[in-house]
Short mmCIF file of C-alpha atoms in Angstrom, two decimals:
data_model
loop_
_atom_site.label_atom_id
_atom_site.label_comp_id
_atom_site.label_asym_id
_atom_site.label_seq_id
_atom_site.Cartn_x
_atom_site.Cartn_y
_atom_site.Cartn_z
CA UNK P 13 33.59 -102.41 -93.58
CA UNK P 14 32.45 -105.95 -92.63
CA UNK P 15 29.66 -105.82 -95.22
CA UNK P 16 32.19 -104.79 -97.86
CA UNK P 17 34.50 -107.67 -96.87
CA UNK P 18 31.58 -110.12 -96.98
CA UNK P 19 30.62 -108.93 -100.47
CA UNK P 20 34.23 -109.32 -101.56
CA UNK P 21 34.18 -112.85 -100.10
CA UNK P 22 31.15 -113.71 -102.23
CA UNK P 23 32.34 -112.11 -105.50
CA UNK P 24 34.26 -114.12 -108.11
CA UNK P 25 36.13 -112.43 -110.99
CA UNK P 26 34.16 -113.42 -114.10
CA UNK P 27 32.83 -111.52 -117.10
CA UNK P 28 29.92 -113.81 -117.95
CA UNK P 29 26.80 -112.84 -115.89
CA UNK P 30 25.62 -116.47 -115.66
CA UNK P 31 29.01 -117.64 -114.37
CA UNK P 32 29.01 -114.76 -111.88
CA UNK P 33 25.55 -115.76 -110.65
CA UNK P 34 26.48 -119.43 -110.24
CA UNK P 35 29.80 -118.62 -108.56
CA UNK P 36 28.19 -116.19 -106.12
CA UNK P 37 25.39 -118.66 -105.34
CA UNK P 38 27.98 -121.38 -104.70
CA UNK P 39 29.85 -119.09 -102.30
CA UNK P 40 26.59 -118.35 -100.45
CA UNK P 41 25.92 -122.10 -100.12
CA UNK P 42 29.49 -122.65 -98.90
CA UNK P 43 29.09 -119.86 -96.35
CA UNK P 44 25.82 -121.37 -95.11
CA UNK P 45 27.36 -124.87 -94.99
CA UNK P 46 30.33 -123.55 -93.01
CA UNK P 47 28.05 -121.81 -90.52
CA UNK P 48 25.95 -124.96 -90.05
CA UNK P 49 29.05 -127.15 -89.61
CA UNK P 50 30.51 -124.78 -87.03
CA UNK P 51 27.20 -124.84 -85.15
CA UNK P 52 27.17 -128.66 -85.31
CA UNK P 53 30.73 -128.83 -83.93
CA UNK P 54 29.87 -126.44 -81.08
CA UNK P 55 26.67 -128.31 -80.12
CA UNK P 56 28.41 -131.69 -80.46
CA UNK P 57 31.31 -130.69 -78.20
CA UNK P 58 28.92 -129.21 -75.62
CA UNK P 59 27.00 -132.49 -75.69
CA UNK P 60 30.23 -134.46 -75.28
CA UNK P 61 31.30 -132.26 -72.38
CA UNK P 62 28.01 -132.87 -70.53
CA UNK P 63 27.84 -136.56 -71.44
CA UNK P 64 24.74 -136.19 -73.59
CA UNK P 65 26.27 -137.80 -76.71
CA UNK P 66 28.08 -141.06 -77.13
CA UNK P 67 31.87 -140.31 -77.17
CA UNK P 68 32.54 -142.52 -80.19
CA UNK P 69 29.72 -140.99 -82.24
CA UNK P 70 30.71 -137.50 -81.04
CA UNK P 71 34.30 -137.97 -82.20
CA UNK P 72 33.05 -139.30 -85.54
CA UNK P 73 30.82 -136.23 -85.88
CA UNK P 74 33.80 -133.94 -85.22
CA UNK P 75 35.93 -135.75 -87.81
CA UNK P 76 33.18 -135.63 -90.46
CA UNK P 77 32.47 -131.95 -89.70
CA UNK P 78 36.16 -131.05 -89.92
CA UNK P 79 36.45 -132.92 -93.24
CA UNK P 80 33.44 -131.06 -94.63
CA UNK P 81 34.84 -127.71 -93.39
CA UNK P 82 38.13 -128.43 -95.14
CA UNK P 83 36.23 -129.45 -98.29
CA UNK P 84 34.23 -126.19 -98.16
CA UNK P 85 37.44 -124.14 -97.94
CA UNK P 86 39.06 -126.02 -100.84
CA UNK P 87 35.90 -125.67 -102.95
CA UNK P 88 35.82 -121.91 -102.25
CA UNK P 89 39.45 -121.53 -103.37
CA UNK P 90 38.73 -123.66 -106.45
CA UNK P 91 35.70 -121.50 -107.27
CA UNK P 92 37.51 -118.20 -106.78
CA UNK P 93 40.87 -118.88 -108.41
CA UNK P 94 40.35 -121.64 -110.96
CA UNK P 95 37.01 -122.92 -112.26
CA UNK P 96 33.45 -122.35 -111.06
CA UNK P 97 32.26 -125.42 -113.00
CA UNK P 98 34.79 -127.73 -111.31
CA UNK P 99 34.02 -126.22 -107.91
CA UNK P 100 30.28 -126.76 -108.42
CA UNK P 101 30.76 -130.42 -109.42
CA UNK P 102 32.99 -131.11 -106.39
CA UNK P 103 30.56 -129.30 -104.05
CA UNK P 104 27.55 -131.23 -105.34
CA UNK P 105 29.34 -134.60 -105.06
CA UNK P 106 30.60 -133.80 -101.54
CA UNK P 107 27.14 -132.62 -100.47
CA UNK P 108 25.36 -135.67 -101.93
CA UNK P 109 27.83 -138.18 -100.48
CA UNK P 110 27.98 -136.35 -97.15
CA UNK P 111 24.18 -136.25 -96.80
CA UNK P 112 23.76 -139.88 -97.85
CA UNK P 113 26.42 -141.34 -95.54
CA UNK P 114 25.82 -138.80 -92.76
CA UNK P 115 22.98 -140.92 -91.34
CA UNK P 116 22.15 -144.57 -90.82
CA UNK P 117 21.89 -146.49 -94.14
CA UNK P 118 18.23 -147.36 -93.57
CA UNK P 119 17.38 -143.69 -92.90
CA UNK P 120 19.14 -142.66 -96.14
CA UNK P 121 17.23 -145.29 -98.16
CA UNK P 122 13.78 -145.28 -96.56
CA UNK P 123 13.78 -142.85 -93.64
CA UNK P 124 14.12 -139.19 -92.77
CA UNK P 125 17.34 -138.61 -94.71
CA UNK P 126 15.57 -139.12 -98.06
CA UNK P 127 14.12 -135.60 -97.73
CA UNK P 128 17.51 -133.93 -97.30
CA UNK P 129 18.82 -135.77 -100.37
CA UNK P 130 16.52 -133.61 -102.50
CA UNK P 131 18.74 -130.60 -101.71
CA UNK P 132 21.66 -131.50 -104.05
CA UNK P 133 19.17 -132.21 -106.87
CA UNK P 134 17.77 -128.66 -106.73
CA UNK P 135 21.24 -127.19 -106.08
CA UNK P 136 22.57 -128.84 -109.25
CA UNK P 137 20.26 -126.82 -111.49
CA UNK P 138 21.02 -123.68 -109.50
CA UNK P 139 24.85 -123.69 -109.56
CA UNK P 140 25.75 -126.07 -112.41
CA UNK P 141 23.41 -126.86 -115.33
CA UNK P 142 19.67 -127.50 -115.38
CA UNK P 143 19.88 -130.83 -117.21
CA UNK P 144 22.50 -132.06 -114.71
CA UNK P 145 19.71 -132.35 -112.10
CA UNK P 146 18.78 -135.68 -113.74
CA UNK P 147 22.39 -136.88 -113.41
CA UNK P 148 22.37 -135.98 -109.70
CA UNK P 149 19.05 -137.80 -109.23
CA UNK P 150 20.56 -140.83 -110.95
CA UNK P 151 23.71 -140.62 -108.80
CA UNK P 152 21.69 -140.51 -105.54
CA UNK P 153 19.41 -143.30 -106.74
CA UNK P 154 22.46 -145.40 -107.65
CA UNK P 155 23.93 -144.80 -104.18
CA UNK P 156 20.63 -145.85 -102.59
CA UNK P 157 20.22 -148.99 -104.70
CA UNK P 158 23.88 -150.03 -104.31
CA UNK P 159 23.81 -149.53 -100.52
CA UNK P 160 20.54 -151.46 -100.24
CA UNK P 161 22.06 -154.31 -102.27
CA UNK P 162 25.23 -154.45 -100.14
CA UNK P 163 23.39 -154.26 -96.77
CA UNK P 164 20.52 -156.53 -97.88
CA UNK P 165 17.90 -153.79 -97.47
CA UNK P 166 14.85 -153.59 -99.70
CA UNK P 167 15.64 -150.98 -102.42
CA UNK P 168 13.49 -147.83 -102.52
CA UNK P 169 12.32 -147.75 -106.15
CA UNK P 170 9.60 -145.22 -105.38
CA UNK P 171 12.19 -142.89 -103.84
CA UNK P 172 14.28 -143.09 -107.01
CA UNK P 173 11.23 -142.16 -109.10
CA UNK P 174 10.52 -139.25 -106.78
CA UNK P 175 14.14 -138.10 -107.13
CA UNK P 176 13.75 -137.97 -110.91
CA UNK P 177 10.46 -136.08 -110.49
CA UNK P 178 12.26 -133.52 -108.34
CA UNK P 179 14.98 -133.33 -110.99
CA UNK P 180 12.28 -132.51 -113.56
CA UNK P 181 11.01 -129.66 -111.35
CA UNK P 182 14.57 -128.38 -110.87
CA UNK P 183 15.18 -128.56 -114.62
CA UNK P 184 12.02 -126.58 -115.41
CA UNK P 185 12.78 -123.83 -112.87
CA UNK P 186 16.44 -123.52 -113.86
CA UNK P 187 15.56 -123.63 -117.55
CA UNK P 188 13.45 -120.48 -117.30
CA UNK P 189 16.31 -118.65 -115.58
CA UNK P 190 18.80 -119.76 -118.24
CA UNK P 191 16.46 -118.58 -121.00
CA UNK P 192 16.18 -115.19 -119.28
CA UNK P 193 19.97 -114.93 -119.18
CA UNK P 194 20.18 -115.85 -122.90
CA UNK P 195 17.68 -113.08 -123.68
CA UNK P 196 19.74 -110.67 -121.58
CA UNK P 197 22.85 -111.56 -123.57
CA UNK P 198 21.02 -110.98 -126.84
CA UNK P 199 19.81 -107.61 -125.57
CA UNK P 200 23.36 -106.64 -124.58
CA UNK P 201 24.68 -107.66 -128.00
CA UNK P 202 21.97 -105.61 -129.71
CA UNK P 203 22.82 -102.59 -127.54
CA UNK P 204 26.53 -103.02 -128.30
CA UNK P 205 25.78 -103.13 -132.03
CA UNK P 206 23.59 -100.04 -131.76
CA UNK P 207 26.34 -98.17 -129.91
CA UNK P 208 28.87 -99.25 -132.55
CA UNK P 209 26.61 -98.06 -135.38
CA UNK P 210 26.01 -94.70 -133.72
CA UNK P 211 29.71 -94.31 -133.01
CA UNK P 212 30.49 -94.96 -136.67
CA UNK P 213 27.90 -92.39 -137.74
CA UNK P 214 29.31 -89.90 -135.26
CA UNK P 215 32.83 -90.45 -136.64
CA UNK P 216 31.56 -89.77 -140.15
CA UNK P 217 29.86 -86.58 -138.97
CA UNK P 218 33.04 -85.43 -137.24
CA UNK P 219 35.11 -86.03 -140.39
CA UNK P 220 32.59 -84.08 -142.46
CA UNK P 221 32.62 -81.23 -139.94
CA UNK P 222 36.42 -81.16 -139.97
CA UNK P 223 36.40 -80.95 -143.77
CA UNK P 224 33.96 -78.04 -143.60
CA UNK P 225 36.18 -76.27 -141.08
CA UNK P 226 39.23 -76.73 -143.33
CA UNK P 227 37.34 -75.35 -146.34
CA UNK P 228 36.08 -72.41 -144.30
CA UNK P 229 39.58 -71.67 -143.06
CA UNK P 230 40.88 -71.77 -146.64
CA UNK P 231 38.13 -69.37 -147.75
CA UNK P 232 38.88 -67.03 -144.85
CA UNK P 233 42.58 -67.11 -145.72
CA UNK P 234 41.83 -66.22 -149.34
CA UNK P 235 39.56 -63.40 -148.16
CA UNK P 236 42.29 -62.02 -145.93
CA UNK P 237 44.77 -62.03 -148.80
CA UNK P 238 42.31 -60.17 -151.03
CA UNK P 239 41.61 -57.68 -148.28
CA UNK P 240 45.33 -57.09 -147.72
CA UNK P 241 45.87 -56.52 -151.42
CA UNK P 242 42.96 -54.06 -151.57
CA UNK P 243 44.34 -52.15 -148.60
CA UNK P 244 47.75 -51.96 -150.26
CA UNK P 245 46.22 -50.34 -153.33
CA UNK P 246 43.93 -47.83 -151.68
CA UNK P 247 45.89 -47.00 -148.51
CA UNK P 248 49.63 -46.80 -149.09
CA UNK P 249 49.96 -44.89 -145.86
CA UNK P 250 49.14 -48.03 -143.90
CA UNK P 251 52.17 -49.88 -145.32
CA UNK P 252 54.37 -49.12 -142.36
CA UNK P 253 51.70 -50.20 -139.89
CA UNK P 254 51.15 -53.41 -141.79
CA UNK P 255 54.86 -54.16 -141.79
CA UNK P 256 54.98 -53.57 -138.06
CA UNK P 257 52.01 -55.86 -137.64
CA UNK P 258 53.66 -58.52 -139.76
CA UNK P 259 56.79 -58.25 -137.66
CA UNK P 260 54.70 -58.66 -134.54
CA UNK P 261 53.04 -61.73 -136.04
CA UNK P 262 56.47 -63.16 -136.83
CA UNK P 263 57.56 -62.62 -133.25
CA UNK P 264 54.39 -64.25 -131.96
CA UNK P 265 54.91 -67.17 -134.31
CA UNK P 266 58.53 -67.47 -133.23
CA UNK P 267 57.45 -67.45 -129.61
CA UNK P 268 54.84 -70.09 -130.38
CA UNK P 269 57.46 -72.25 -132.07
CA UNK P 270 59.74 -71.76 -129.09
CA UNK P 271 56.97 -72.87 -126.73
CA UNK P 272 56.24 -75.87 -128.94
CA UNK P 273 59.93 -76.80 -129.01
CA UNK P 274 60.11 -76.44 -125.23
CA UNK P 275 57.09 -78.68 -124.79
CA UNK P 276 58.60 -81.21 -127.19
CA UNK P 277 61.85 -81.16 -125.20
CA UNK P 278 59.91 -81.76 -121.97
CA UNK P 279 58.05 -84.65 -123.57
CA UNK P 280 61.29 -86.02 -124.99
CA UNK P 281 62.88 -85.83 -121.54
CA UNK P 282 59.96 -87.69 -119.97
CA UNK P 283 60.11 -90.27 -122.77
CA UNK P 284 63.86 -90.58 -122.32
CA UNK P 285 63.43 -91.20 -118.59
CA UNK P 286 60.83 -93.87 -119.31
CA UNK P 287 63.09 -95.48 -121.93
CA UNK P 288 66.02 -95.36 -119.52
CA UNK P 289 64.01 -97.16 -116.87
CA UNK P 290 62.76 -99.65 -119.46
CA UNK P 291 66.34 -100.15 -120.65
CA UNK P 292 67.48 -100.83 -117.09
CA UNK P 293 64.70 -103.38 -116.71
CA UNK P 294 65.33 -105.11 -120.05
CA UNK P 295 69.11 -104.99 -119.72
CA UNK P 296 69.10 -106.41 -116.21
CA UNK P 297 66.57 -109.06 -117.26
CA UNK P 298 68.45 -110.11 -120.42
CA UNK P 299 71.87 -110.11 -118.73
CA UNK P 300 70.85 -112.70 -116.17
CA UNK P 301 71.04 -115.75 -118.46
CA UNK P 302 74.48 -114.97 -120.04
CA UNK P 303 75.92 -114.15 -116.63
CA UNK P 304 74.48 -117.34 -115.17
CA UNK P 305 76.24 -119.32 -117.92
CA UNK P 306 79.54 -117.52 -117.26
CA UNK P 307 79.30 -118.34 -113.56
CA UNK P 308 78.17 -121.95 -114.12
CA UNK P 309 80.95 -122.78 -116.58
CA UNK P 310 83.55 -121.01 -114.44
CA UNK P 311 82.44 -122.98 -111.37
CA UNK P 312 82.59 -126.15 -113.48
CA UNK P 313 86.11 -125.19 -114.57
CA UNK P 314 87.04 -124.55 -110.93
CA UNK P 315 85.59 -127.90 -109.82
CA UNK P 316 87.29 -129.98 -112.52
CA UNK P 317 90.69 -128.29 -112.76
CA UNK P 318 91.26 -126.88 -109.25
CA UNK P 319 94.78 -127.85 -108.18
CA UNK P 320 95.77 -128.89 -111.70
CA UNK P 321 96.60 -125.33 -112.74
CA UNK P 322 99.09 -122.99 -111.12
CA UNK P 323 98.15 -120.93 -108.06
CA UNK P 324 97.67 -117.75 -110.08
CA UNK P 325 95.16 -119.45 -112.43
CA UNK P 326 93.17 -120.79 -109.45
CA UNK P 327 93.11 -117.30 -107.98
CA UNK P 328 91.91 -115.82 -111.30
CA UNK P 329 89.08 -118.37 -111.45
CA UNK P 330 88.06 -117.44 -107.90
CA UNK P 331 88.02 -113.78 -108.95
CA UNK P 332 85.72 -114.63 -111.89
CA UNK P 333 83.31 -116.67 -109.74
CA UNK P 334 83.21 -114.00 -107.04
CA UNK P 335 82.70 -111.20 -109.56
CA UNK P 336 79.95 -113.13 -111.38
CA UNK P 337 78.16 -113.76 -108.07
CA UNK P 338 78.27 -110.08 -107.16
CA UNK P 339 77.15 -109.14 -110.67
CA UNK P 340 74.18 -111.56 -110.42
CA UNK P 341 73.16 -110.00 -107.12
CA UNK P 342 73.53 -106.52 -108.61
CA UNK P 343 71.40 -107.41 -111.66
CA UNK P 344 68.73 -109.02 -109.46
CA UNK P 345 68.54 -105.91 -107.28
CA UNK P 346 68.52 -103.62 -110.31
CA UNK P 347 65.66 -105.65 -111.78
CA UNK P 348 63.77 -105.38 -108.49
CA UNK P 349 64.39 -101.62 -108.39
CA UNK P 350 63.12 -101.12 -111.94
CA UNK P 351 59.99 -103.16 -111.19
CA UNK P 352 58.97 -100.91 -108.30
CA UNK P 353 56.53 -98.31 -109.57
CA UNK P 354 56.00 -99.98 -112.98
CA UNK P 355 52.47 -100.98 -112.04
CA UNK P 356 49.63 -99.27 -110.23
CA UNK P 357 49.47 -100.00 -106.50
CA UNK P 358 46.92 -102.63 -105.52
CA UNK P 359 45.64 -101.05 -102.32
CA UNK P 360 43.99 -103.21 -99.65
CA UNK P 361 43.28 -103.05 -95.93
CA UNK P 362 46.30 -104.59 -94.16
CA UNK P 363 46.71 -105.66 -90.53
CA UNK P 364 50.33 -104.58 -90.00
CA UNK P 365 50.68 -106.90 -86.99
CA UNK P 366 49.92 -109.90 -89.19
CA UNK P 367 52.15 -108.67 -92.02
CA UNK P 368 55.14 -108.06 -89.69
CA UNK P 369 54.72 -111.56 -88.21
CA UNK P 370 54.70 -112.98 -91.73
CA UNK P 371 57.92 -111.12 -92.61
CA UNK P 372 59.58 -112.27 -89.36
CA UNK P 373 58.57 -115.84 -90.22
CA UNK P 374 60.20 -115.47 -93.66
CA UNK P 375 63.39 -114.19 -91.96
CA UNK P 376 63.30 -116.79 -89.15
CA UNK P 377 66.51 -118.54 -90.25
CA UNK P 378 68.46 -115.25 -90.40
CA UNK P 379 67.02 -114.23 -87.01
CA UNK P 380 68.05 -117.51 -85.37
CA UNK P 381 71.55 -117.45 -86.84
CA UNK P 382 72.15 -113.87 -85.67
CA UNK P 383 70.54 -114.34 -82.24
CA UNK P 384 68.42 -111.25 -82.82
CA UNK P 385 65.79 -110.20 -80.26
CA UNK P 386 62.81 -108.46 -81.86
CA UNK P 387 60.12 -106.55 -79.96
CA UNK P 388 56.93 -105.64 -81.84
CA UNK P 389 54.52 -103.15 -80.30
CA UNK P 390 50.84 -103.09 -81.34
CA UNK P 391 50.69 -101.90 -84.93
CA UNK P 392 47.78 -100.30 -86.82
CA UNK P 393 45.66 -101.39 -89.72
CA UNK P 394 46.41 -99.35 -92.82
CA UNK P 395 45.74 -99.22 -96.52
CA UNK P 396 48.71 -100.06 -98.77
CA UNK P 397 50.02 -102.38 -101.47
CA UNK P 398 50.72 -105.69 -99.70
CA UNK P 399 53.56 -106.89 -101.97
CA UNK P 400 55.64 -103.71 -101.93
CA UNK P 401 55.01 -103.09 -98.20
CA UNK P 402 56.27 -106.63 -97.50
CA UNK P 403 59.42 -105.90 -99.53
CA UNK P 404 59.93 -102.62 -97.63
CA UNK P 405 59.73 -104.34 -94.22
CA UNK P 406 62.00 -107.20 -95.35
CA UNK P 407 64.69 -104.78 -96.57
CA UNK P 408 64.67 -102.67 -93.39
CA UNK P 409 64.66 -105.67 -91.01
CA UNK P 410 67.38 -107.45 -93.01
CA UNK P 411 69.59 -104.33 -92.79
CA UNK P 412 69.00 -104.09 -89.01
CA UNK P 413 70.22 -107.68 -88.61
CA UNK P 414 73.05 -107.50 -91.17
CA UNK P 415 74.66 -104.29 -89.86
CA UNK P 416 74.81 -105.53 -86.25
CA UNK P 417 77.30 -104.32 -83.65
CA UNK P 418 80.31 -106.68 -83.52
CA UNK P 419 80.03 -107.02 -79.72
CA UNK P 420 76.23 -107.14 -79.36
CA UNK P 421 73.44 -109.41 -80.48
CA UNK P 422 70.92 -107.50 -82.62
CA UNK P 423 68.01 -105.91 -80.76
CA UNK P 424 65.21 -104.57 -82.97
CA UNK P 425 62.19 -102.58 -81.83
CA UNK P 426 59.18 -102.06 -84.15
CA UNK P 427 56.59 -99.43 -83.20
CA UNK P 428 54.07 -97.05 -84.75
CA UNK P 429 52.44 -93.70 -84.13
CA UNK P 430 49.71 -91.91 -86.03
CA UNK P 431 48.41 -88.46 -86.77
CA UNK P 432 45.23 -87.26 -88.42
CA UNK P 433 46.70 -87.77 -91.89
CA UNK P 434 49.20 -90.64 -91.72
CA UNK P 435 50.76 -93.58 -89.89
CA UNK P 436 54.45 -93.41 -88.93
CA UNK P 437 56.29 -96.74 -88.57
CA UNK P 438 59.65 -96.89 -86.72
CA UNK P 439 62.22 -99.73 -86.87
CA UNK P 440 65.05 -99.18 -84.35
CA UNK P 441 68.16 -101.32 -83.86
CA UNK P 442 71.37 -101.33 -81.80
CA UNK P 443 73.68 -101.88 -84.79
CA UNK P 444 76.78 -100.06 -86.00
CA UNK P 445 74.83 -96.93 -86.91
CA UNK P 446 75.38 -94.48 -89.76
CA UNK P 447 77.78 -91.57 -89.66
CA UNK P 448 76.14 -88.14 -90.29
CA UNK P 449 78.51 -87.51 -93.19
CA UNK P 450 76.77 -90.29 -95.16
CA UNK P 451 73.23 -89.00 -94.56
CA UNK P 452 72.84 -87.75 -98.15
CA UNK P 453 74.02 -91.03 -99.71
CA UNK P 454 71.98 -93.62 -97.83
CA UNK P 455 68.95 -93.67 -100.14
CA UNK P 456 70.87 -93.28 -103.43
CA UNK P 457 71.06 -96.26 -105.76
CA UNK P 458 74.38 -98.21 -105.79
CA UNK P 459 75.68 -96.21 -102.80
CA UNK P 460 77.53 -98.51 -100.37
CA UNK P 461 78.91 -97.21 -97.08
CA UNK P 462 81.05 -100.32 -96.42
CA UNK P 463 83.33 -102.57 -98.46
CA UNK P 464 82.08 -105.79 -100.02
CA UNK P 465 84.47 -107.82 -97.85
CA UNK P 466 82.92 -106.49 -94.64
CA UNK P 467 79.22 -106.43 -95.54
CA UNK P 468 77.66 -108.05 -98.59
CA UNK P 469 75.15 -106.15 -100.69
CA UNK P 470 74.66 -104.01 -103.79
CA UNK P 471 73.53 -100.68 -102.33
CA UNK P 472 70.05 -100.84 -103.87
CA UNK P 473 67.93 -102.00 -100.93
CA UNK P 474 67.33 -98.60 -99.31
CA UNK P 475 66.79 -96.98 -102.73
CA UNK P 476 63.99 -99.52 -103.30
CA UNK P 477 62.59 -98.67 -99.86
CA UNK P 478 62.50 -94.96 -100.72
CA UNK P 479 60.79 -95.64 -104.04
CA UNK P 480 58.13 -97.83 -102.39
CA UNK P 481 57.36 -95.22 -99.73
CA UNK P 482 57.20 -92.40 -102.30
CA UNK P 483 54.83 -94.48 -104.47
CA UNK P 484 52.50 -94.58 -101.45
CA UNK P 485 52.76 -90.80 -101.04
CA UNK P 486 54.85 -91.07 -97.86
CA UNK P 487 58.33 -90.12 -96.64
CA UNK P 488 61.28 -92.12 -95.28
CA UNK P 489 64.19 -90.92 -93.12
CA UNK P 490 66.47 -92.12 -90.33
CA UNK P 491 68.11 -91.04 -87.10
CA UNK P 492 71.51 -92.49 -86.25
CA UNK P 493 75.03 -91.96 -85.06
CA UNK P 494 78.23 -93.92 -85.56
CA UNK P 495 78.07 -96.94 -83.19
CA UNK P 496 74.76 -95.78 -81.67
CA UNK P 497 72.26 -97.84 -83.66
CA UNK P 498 69.81 -96.60 -86.28
CA UNK P 499 66.09 -95.85 -86.34
CA UNK P 500 64.36 -95.78 -89.73
CA UNK P 501 61.00 -94.01 -90.00
CA UNK P 502 58.52 -94.12 -92.86
CA UNK P 503 55.00 -92.77 -93.24
CA UNK P 504 51.93 -94.18 -95.00
CA UNK P 505 49.05 -91.72 -95.61
CA UNK P 506 45.67 -92.81 -94.27
CA UNK P 507 43.99 -91.92 -97.55
CA UNK P 508 45.69 -92.73 -100.85
CA UNK P 509 44.02 -91.72 -104.10
CA UNK P 510 44.06 -94.87 -106.23
CA UNK P 511 43.33 -93.05 -109.48
CA UNK P 512 46.12 -90.56 -108.92
CA UNK P 513 48.58 -93.31 -108.06
CA UNK P 514 47.66 -95.27 -111.16
CA UNK P 515 48.12 -92.18 -113.36
CA UNK P 516 51.45 -91.31 -111.78
CA UNK P 517 52.77 -94.85 -112.14
CA UNK P 518 51.55 -95.01 -115.74
CA UNK P 519 53.32 -91.72 -116.49
CA UNK P 520 56.55 -93.07 -115.02
#
């Protein structure tokens, strides 16, 4: 598992093989740099603790190492999520400047540090472009000459010439690799063209074969008609049998048409369901802007003319604002409900302890305002879609806080059990509970068990929870009693077939 995670750490999403190679090489260099910096920090702090190093130099080493570590992290993110070229340029500049100013100026111009400054020259051809090695050699030479001029040190002209010689070597070695990649691209293009040509020829052969089949079927049909006519002339006694056979064929054909119609109805029903869900998504999405304008202008009307109209008009405006707010919340929840299941799940290994802590951090304001006490037992690692699992936990925890007992501060307990096939997560609270008579309505869309004046909401949250759990192949249920608190349970299978989930979501 760790090897797989390390490979994922190194990989960068790119289609070009040369970009993939450079990006992966850059990540390897970043990983090595990070390891070296961590080792330097550890050794430096041990030396400081035992008095081996000068405290001022030791603190400076820690600051420089921390800065380089932060730079390595930022360069990795830049490489993975934005541009490998930009990340390579930043890395090379940081490495060159860090190596040059990481030692005494004299050592960087004439001493031991001149050897390490050859590293960014070779790295430039490896992760950026081969001809850029000369630019890096010029940059390092310029740093050396400028520093020598400022500090009144004799400039190292020979070192600059050597740097350009190293750049020539880096250019030659990188050039051969780039030419090999160009040849590989040409080979791939030739193979693609060959496949396209053969596919076109195969299509032509298939069309020709289909035409031959049609002609053969037509000939066979004509032969059958001639045979039937011959039988009618020479064997009148078979007329009744033939009529019976024709009737049987009609019945078979009728049955076939019935089966075709039934299949078409099933497909139409599936298409209708998909269109209905798409309509709900589009309608809820397109209604947001007009409704926002209604609410905005009504609030503006309320702000400017409140008190200038009669009491009934003010009350009507309040009704409009309140209704528009509830309608906006309803549309937002409907849009969220229609989005669940519209895409294939992006499964990943998730530490549920970390994810729950993240959700609790997002709900920290609500938790503080309600005075809720939350106990989290050790939770497992599981495989699920991070975004929808986060939404599931947020909905359940928000409900546990919202539907609190009027005389008690919320107390929420999160735990987990597992079997051979699945994980079972439990979220228990001491809230108002749910009456058994409402058990069948809890997970239905738009089903509210309380009035809007008492508890805000649209009645979609638990329906979304059920849809998320079902998309993962699990189940969700609850145990509760009126005034006795509620415990919601949901299961996540340990093995989820990604291909099957993608097909099911695509069908929906």
